[in-house]
Each structure stands twice: as C-alpha cells, then as structure tokens.
JSON list of C-alpha atoms in Angstrom, two decimals:
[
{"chain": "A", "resi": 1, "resn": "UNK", "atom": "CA", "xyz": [-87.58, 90.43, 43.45]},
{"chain": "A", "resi": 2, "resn": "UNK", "atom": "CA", "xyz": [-89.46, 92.97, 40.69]},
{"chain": "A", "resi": 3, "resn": "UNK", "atom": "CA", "xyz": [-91.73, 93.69, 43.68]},
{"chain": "A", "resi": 4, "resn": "UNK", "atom": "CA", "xyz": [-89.27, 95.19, 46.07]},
{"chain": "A", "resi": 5, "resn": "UNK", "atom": "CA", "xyz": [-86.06, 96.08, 43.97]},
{"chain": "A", "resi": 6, "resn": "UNK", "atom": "CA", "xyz": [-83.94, 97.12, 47.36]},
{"chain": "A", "resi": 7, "resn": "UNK", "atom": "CA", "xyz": [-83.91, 93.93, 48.23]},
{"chain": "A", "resi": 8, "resn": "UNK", "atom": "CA", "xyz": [-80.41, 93.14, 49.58]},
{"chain": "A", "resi": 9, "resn": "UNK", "atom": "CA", "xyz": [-81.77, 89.12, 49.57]},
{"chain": "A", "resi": 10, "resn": "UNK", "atom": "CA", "xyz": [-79.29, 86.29, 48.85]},
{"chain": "A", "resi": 11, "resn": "UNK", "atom": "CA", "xyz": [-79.25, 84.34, 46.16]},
{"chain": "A", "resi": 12, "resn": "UNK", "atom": "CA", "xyz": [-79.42, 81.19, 47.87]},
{"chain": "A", "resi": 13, "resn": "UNK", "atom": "CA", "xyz": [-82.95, 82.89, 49.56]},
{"chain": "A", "resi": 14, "resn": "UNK", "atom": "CA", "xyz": [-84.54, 83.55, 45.78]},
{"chain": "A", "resi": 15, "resn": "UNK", "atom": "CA", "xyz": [-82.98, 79.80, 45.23]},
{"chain": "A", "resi": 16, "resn": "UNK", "atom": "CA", "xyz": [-85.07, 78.41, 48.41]},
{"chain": "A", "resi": 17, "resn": "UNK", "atom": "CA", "xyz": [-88.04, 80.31, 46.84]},
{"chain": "A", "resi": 18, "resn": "UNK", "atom": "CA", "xyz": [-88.02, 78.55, 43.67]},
{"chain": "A", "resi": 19, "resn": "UNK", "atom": "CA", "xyz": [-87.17, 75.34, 45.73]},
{"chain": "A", "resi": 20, "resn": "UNK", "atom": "CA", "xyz": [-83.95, 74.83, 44.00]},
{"chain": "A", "resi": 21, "resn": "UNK", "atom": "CA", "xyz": [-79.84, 75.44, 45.19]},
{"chain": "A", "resi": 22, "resn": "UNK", "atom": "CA", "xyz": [-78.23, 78.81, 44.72]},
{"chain": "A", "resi": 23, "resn": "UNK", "atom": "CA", "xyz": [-75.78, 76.86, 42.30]},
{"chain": "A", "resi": 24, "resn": "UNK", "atom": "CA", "xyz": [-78.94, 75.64, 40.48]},
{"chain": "A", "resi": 25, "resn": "UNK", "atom": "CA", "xyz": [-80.34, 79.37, 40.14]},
{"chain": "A", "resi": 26, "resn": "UNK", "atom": "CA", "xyz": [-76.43, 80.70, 39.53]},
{"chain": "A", "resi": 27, "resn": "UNK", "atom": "CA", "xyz": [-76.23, 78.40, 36.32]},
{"chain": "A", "resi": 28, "resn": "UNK", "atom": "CA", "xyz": [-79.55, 79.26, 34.63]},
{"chain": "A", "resi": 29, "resn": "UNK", "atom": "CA", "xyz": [-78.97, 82.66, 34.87]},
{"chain": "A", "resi": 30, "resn": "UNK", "atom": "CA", "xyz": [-75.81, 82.85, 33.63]},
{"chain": "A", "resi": 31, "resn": "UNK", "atom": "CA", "xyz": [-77.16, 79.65, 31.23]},
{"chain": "A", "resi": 32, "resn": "UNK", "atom": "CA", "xyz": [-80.41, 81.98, 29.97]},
{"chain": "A", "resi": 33, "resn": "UNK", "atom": "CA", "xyz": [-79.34, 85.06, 29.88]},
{"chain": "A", "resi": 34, "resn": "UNK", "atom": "CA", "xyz": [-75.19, 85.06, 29.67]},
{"chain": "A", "resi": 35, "resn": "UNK", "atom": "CA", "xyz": [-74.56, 86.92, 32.66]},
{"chain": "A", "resi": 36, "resn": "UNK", "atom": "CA", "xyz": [-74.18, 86.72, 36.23]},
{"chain": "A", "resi": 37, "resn": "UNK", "atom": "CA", "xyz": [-77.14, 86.93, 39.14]},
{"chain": "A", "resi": 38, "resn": "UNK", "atom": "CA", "xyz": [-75.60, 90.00, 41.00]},
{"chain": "A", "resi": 39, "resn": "UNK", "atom": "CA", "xyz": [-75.56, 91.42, 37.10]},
{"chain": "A", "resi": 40, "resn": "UNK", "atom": "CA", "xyz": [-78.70, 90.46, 36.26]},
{"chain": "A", "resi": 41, "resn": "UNK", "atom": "CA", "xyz": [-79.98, 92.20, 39.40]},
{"chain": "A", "resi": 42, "resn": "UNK", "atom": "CA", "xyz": [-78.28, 95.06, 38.74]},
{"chain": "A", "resi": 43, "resn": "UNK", "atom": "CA", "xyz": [-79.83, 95.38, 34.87]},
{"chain": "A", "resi": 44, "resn": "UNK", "atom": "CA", "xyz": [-83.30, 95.02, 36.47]},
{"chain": "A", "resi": 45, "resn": "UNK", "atom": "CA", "xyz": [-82.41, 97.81, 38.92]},
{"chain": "A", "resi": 46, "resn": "UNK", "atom": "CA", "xyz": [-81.07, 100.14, 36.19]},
{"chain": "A", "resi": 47, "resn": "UNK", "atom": "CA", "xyz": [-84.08, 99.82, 33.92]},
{"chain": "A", "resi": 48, "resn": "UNK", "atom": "CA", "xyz": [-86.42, 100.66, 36.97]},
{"chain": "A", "resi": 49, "resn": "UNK", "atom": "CA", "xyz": [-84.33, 103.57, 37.89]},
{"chain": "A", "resi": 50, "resn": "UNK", "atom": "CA", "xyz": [-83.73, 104.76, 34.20]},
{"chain": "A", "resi": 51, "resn": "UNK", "atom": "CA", "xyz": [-87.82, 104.58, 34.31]},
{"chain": "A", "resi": 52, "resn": "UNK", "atom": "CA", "xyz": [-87.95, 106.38, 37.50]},
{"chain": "A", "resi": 53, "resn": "UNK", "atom": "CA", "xyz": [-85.49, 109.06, 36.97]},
{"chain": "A", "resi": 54, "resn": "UNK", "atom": "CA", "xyz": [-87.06, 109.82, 33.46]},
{"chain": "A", "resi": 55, "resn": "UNK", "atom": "CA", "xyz": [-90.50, 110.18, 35.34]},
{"chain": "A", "resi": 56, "resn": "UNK", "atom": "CA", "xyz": [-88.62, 113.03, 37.41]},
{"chain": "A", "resi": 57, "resn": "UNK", "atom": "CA", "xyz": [-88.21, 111.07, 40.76]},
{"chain": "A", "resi": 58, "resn": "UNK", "atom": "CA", "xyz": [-84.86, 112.19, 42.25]},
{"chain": "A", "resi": 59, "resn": "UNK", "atom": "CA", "xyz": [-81.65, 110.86, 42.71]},
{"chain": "A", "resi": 60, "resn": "UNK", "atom": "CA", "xyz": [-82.03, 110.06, 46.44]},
{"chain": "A", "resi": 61, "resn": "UNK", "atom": "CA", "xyz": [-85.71, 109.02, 45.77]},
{"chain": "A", "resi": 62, "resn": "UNK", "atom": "CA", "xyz": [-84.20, 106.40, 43.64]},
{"chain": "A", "resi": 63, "resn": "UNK", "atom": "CA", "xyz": [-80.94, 105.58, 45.10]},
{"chain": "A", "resi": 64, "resn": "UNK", "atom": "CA", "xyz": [-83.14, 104.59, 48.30]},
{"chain": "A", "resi": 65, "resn": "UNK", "atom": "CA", "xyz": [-85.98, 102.60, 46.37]},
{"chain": "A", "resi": 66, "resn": "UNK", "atom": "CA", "xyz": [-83.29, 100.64, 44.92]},
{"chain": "A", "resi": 67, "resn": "UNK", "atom": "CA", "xyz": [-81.17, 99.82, 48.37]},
{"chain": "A", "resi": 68, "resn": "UNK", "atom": "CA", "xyz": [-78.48, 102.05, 47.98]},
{"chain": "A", "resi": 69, "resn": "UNK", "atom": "CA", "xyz": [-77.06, 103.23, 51.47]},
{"chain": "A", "resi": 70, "resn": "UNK", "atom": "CA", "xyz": [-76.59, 106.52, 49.84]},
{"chain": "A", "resi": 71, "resn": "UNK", "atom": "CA", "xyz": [-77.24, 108.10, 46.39]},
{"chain": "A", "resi": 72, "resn": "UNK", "atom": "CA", "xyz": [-73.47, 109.09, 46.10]},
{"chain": "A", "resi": 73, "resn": "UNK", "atom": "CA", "xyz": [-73.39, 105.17, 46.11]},
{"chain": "A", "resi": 74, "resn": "UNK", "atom": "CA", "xyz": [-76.30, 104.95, 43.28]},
{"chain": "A", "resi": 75, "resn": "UNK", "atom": "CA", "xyz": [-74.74, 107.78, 41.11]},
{"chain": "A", "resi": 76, "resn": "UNK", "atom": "CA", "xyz": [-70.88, 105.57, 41.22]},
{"chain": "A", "resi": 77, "resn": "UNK", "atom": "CA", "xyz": [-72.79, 102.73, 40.14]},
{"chain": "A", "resi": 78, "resn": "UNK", "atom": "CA", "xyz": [-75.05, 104.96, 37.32]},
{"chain": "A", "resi": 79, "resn": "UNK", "atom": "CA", "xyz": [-71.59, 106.80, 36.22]},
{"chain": "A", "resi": 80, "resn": "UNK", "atom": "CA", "xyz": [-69.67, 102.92, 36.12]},
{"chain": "A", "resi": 81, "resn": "UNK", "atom": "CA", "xyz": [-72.49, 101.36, 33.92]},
{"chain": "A", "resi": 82, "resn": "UNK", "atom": "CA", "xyz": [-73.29, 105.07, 31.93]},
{"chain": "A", "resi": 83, "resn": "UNK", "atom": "CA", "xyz": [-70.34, 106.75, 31.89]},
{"chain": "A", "resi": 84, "resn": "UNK", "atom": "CA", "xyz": [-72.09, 109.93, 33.31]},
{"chain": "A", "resi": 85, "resn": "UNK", "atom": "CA", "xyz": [-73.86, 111.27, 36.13]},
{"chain": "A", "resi": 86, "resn": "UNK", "atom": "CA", "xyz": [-77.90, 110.72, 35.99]},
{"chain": "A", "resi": 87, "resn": "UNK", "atom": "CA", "xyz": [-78.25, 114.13, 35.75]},
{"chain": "A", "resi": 88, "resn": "UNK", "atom": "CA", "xyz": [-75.28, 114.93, 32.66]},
{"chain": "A", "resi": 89, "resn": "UNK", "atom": "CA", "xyz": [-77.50, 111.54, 31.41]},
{"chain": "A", "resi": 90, "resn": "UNK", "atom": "CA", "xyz": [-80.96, 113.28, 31.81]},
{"chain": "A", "resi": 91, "resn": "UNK", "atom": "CA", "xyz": [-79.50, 116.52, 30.30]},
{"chain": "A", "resi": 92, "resn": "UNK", "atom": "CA", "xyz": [-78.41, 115.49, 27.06]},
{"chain": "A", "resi": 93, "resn": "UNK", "atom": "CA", "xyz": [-81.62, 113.50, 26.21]},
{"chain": "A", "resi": 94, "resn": "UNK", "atom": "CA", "xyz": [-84.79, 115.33, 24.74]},
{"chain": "A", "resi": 95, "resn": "UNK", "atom": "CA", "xyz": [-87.59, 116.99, 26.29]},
{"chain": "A", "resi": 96, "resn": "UNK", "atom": "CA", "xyz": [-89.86, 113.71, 26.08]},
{"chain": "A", "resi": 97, "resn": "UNK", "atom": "CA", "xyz": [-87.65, 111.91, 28.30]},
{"chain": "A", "resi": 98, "resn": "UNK", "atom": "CA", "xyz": [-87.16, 114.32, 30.84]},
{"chain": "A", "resi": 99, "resn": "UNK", "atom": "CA", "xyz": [-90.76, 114.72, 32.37]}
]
C-alpha cells in the first residue's frame, strides 16, 4: 500500500494479500492501532502529502499521487482533518518547512 498511496484497493484485496479475511485485517487494525482501515489509510496518505507538500510539490501534484479525482477533493479532505487549506497550512509555518 506505502508503495502506491492512490491505491483505491479494497480491503478485502490487502486481506487476500496477507492471506487472511477483510474482517481479520478490519479487527487488527482497529485492535493495533485504535482506529479504522479507511482511517488508517487516510493517516498514511496525510503524512506522505504533508511530506510532499512541505518539499514544494503542488496541490494537484499531490491530490493526484494520492488518488484524489480532483485536488478540490484533496484540499476538502486537508481542510476536514486541518482545519485549513494546504496553502493557509504552509503559510503560517516557518521558512524550514516551506522548501
């Protein structure tokens, strides 16, 4: 999944990968790390686009790397988790984490 982020892949496909049931997979995750697969997803997708965003990469750059069908899609989801745009995010932070 880490290798191709816009993966729109089921969970029962990552469960058939690690030759156990979706329900299986569904419980550990939620078991290990206290939140849902489809949120867990999500948090691995935000950190890489936090990463790529700081790094300068655009908004659509991103959006698309991650399997959004648009970025006005990525920047609801950024704006829903951050309370802000990427870019009022990005503005407010120093220098360092800007380039």
């Amino acid at each position: 999944m880490l290798d191709n982020l816009g993966s729109t892949k089921s969970v029962e496909h990552w469960a058939s990968i690690g030759a156990t049931s979706s329900r299986t997979l569904r419980r550990l995750v939620r078991t290990e790390l206290n939140m849902s697969f489809n949120m867990w997803r999500q948090q691995i997708q935000l950190i890489h686009a936090m990463e790529m965003l700081a790094r300068g990469k655009s908004v659509g750059d991103v959006s698309f790397a991650l399997g959004y069908a648009t970025p006005s899609n990525f920047i609801a989801m950024f704006r829903k988790v951050y309370g802000e745009s990427p870019a009022r995010y990005f503005s407010k932070r120093p220098a360092k984490y800007n380039t």
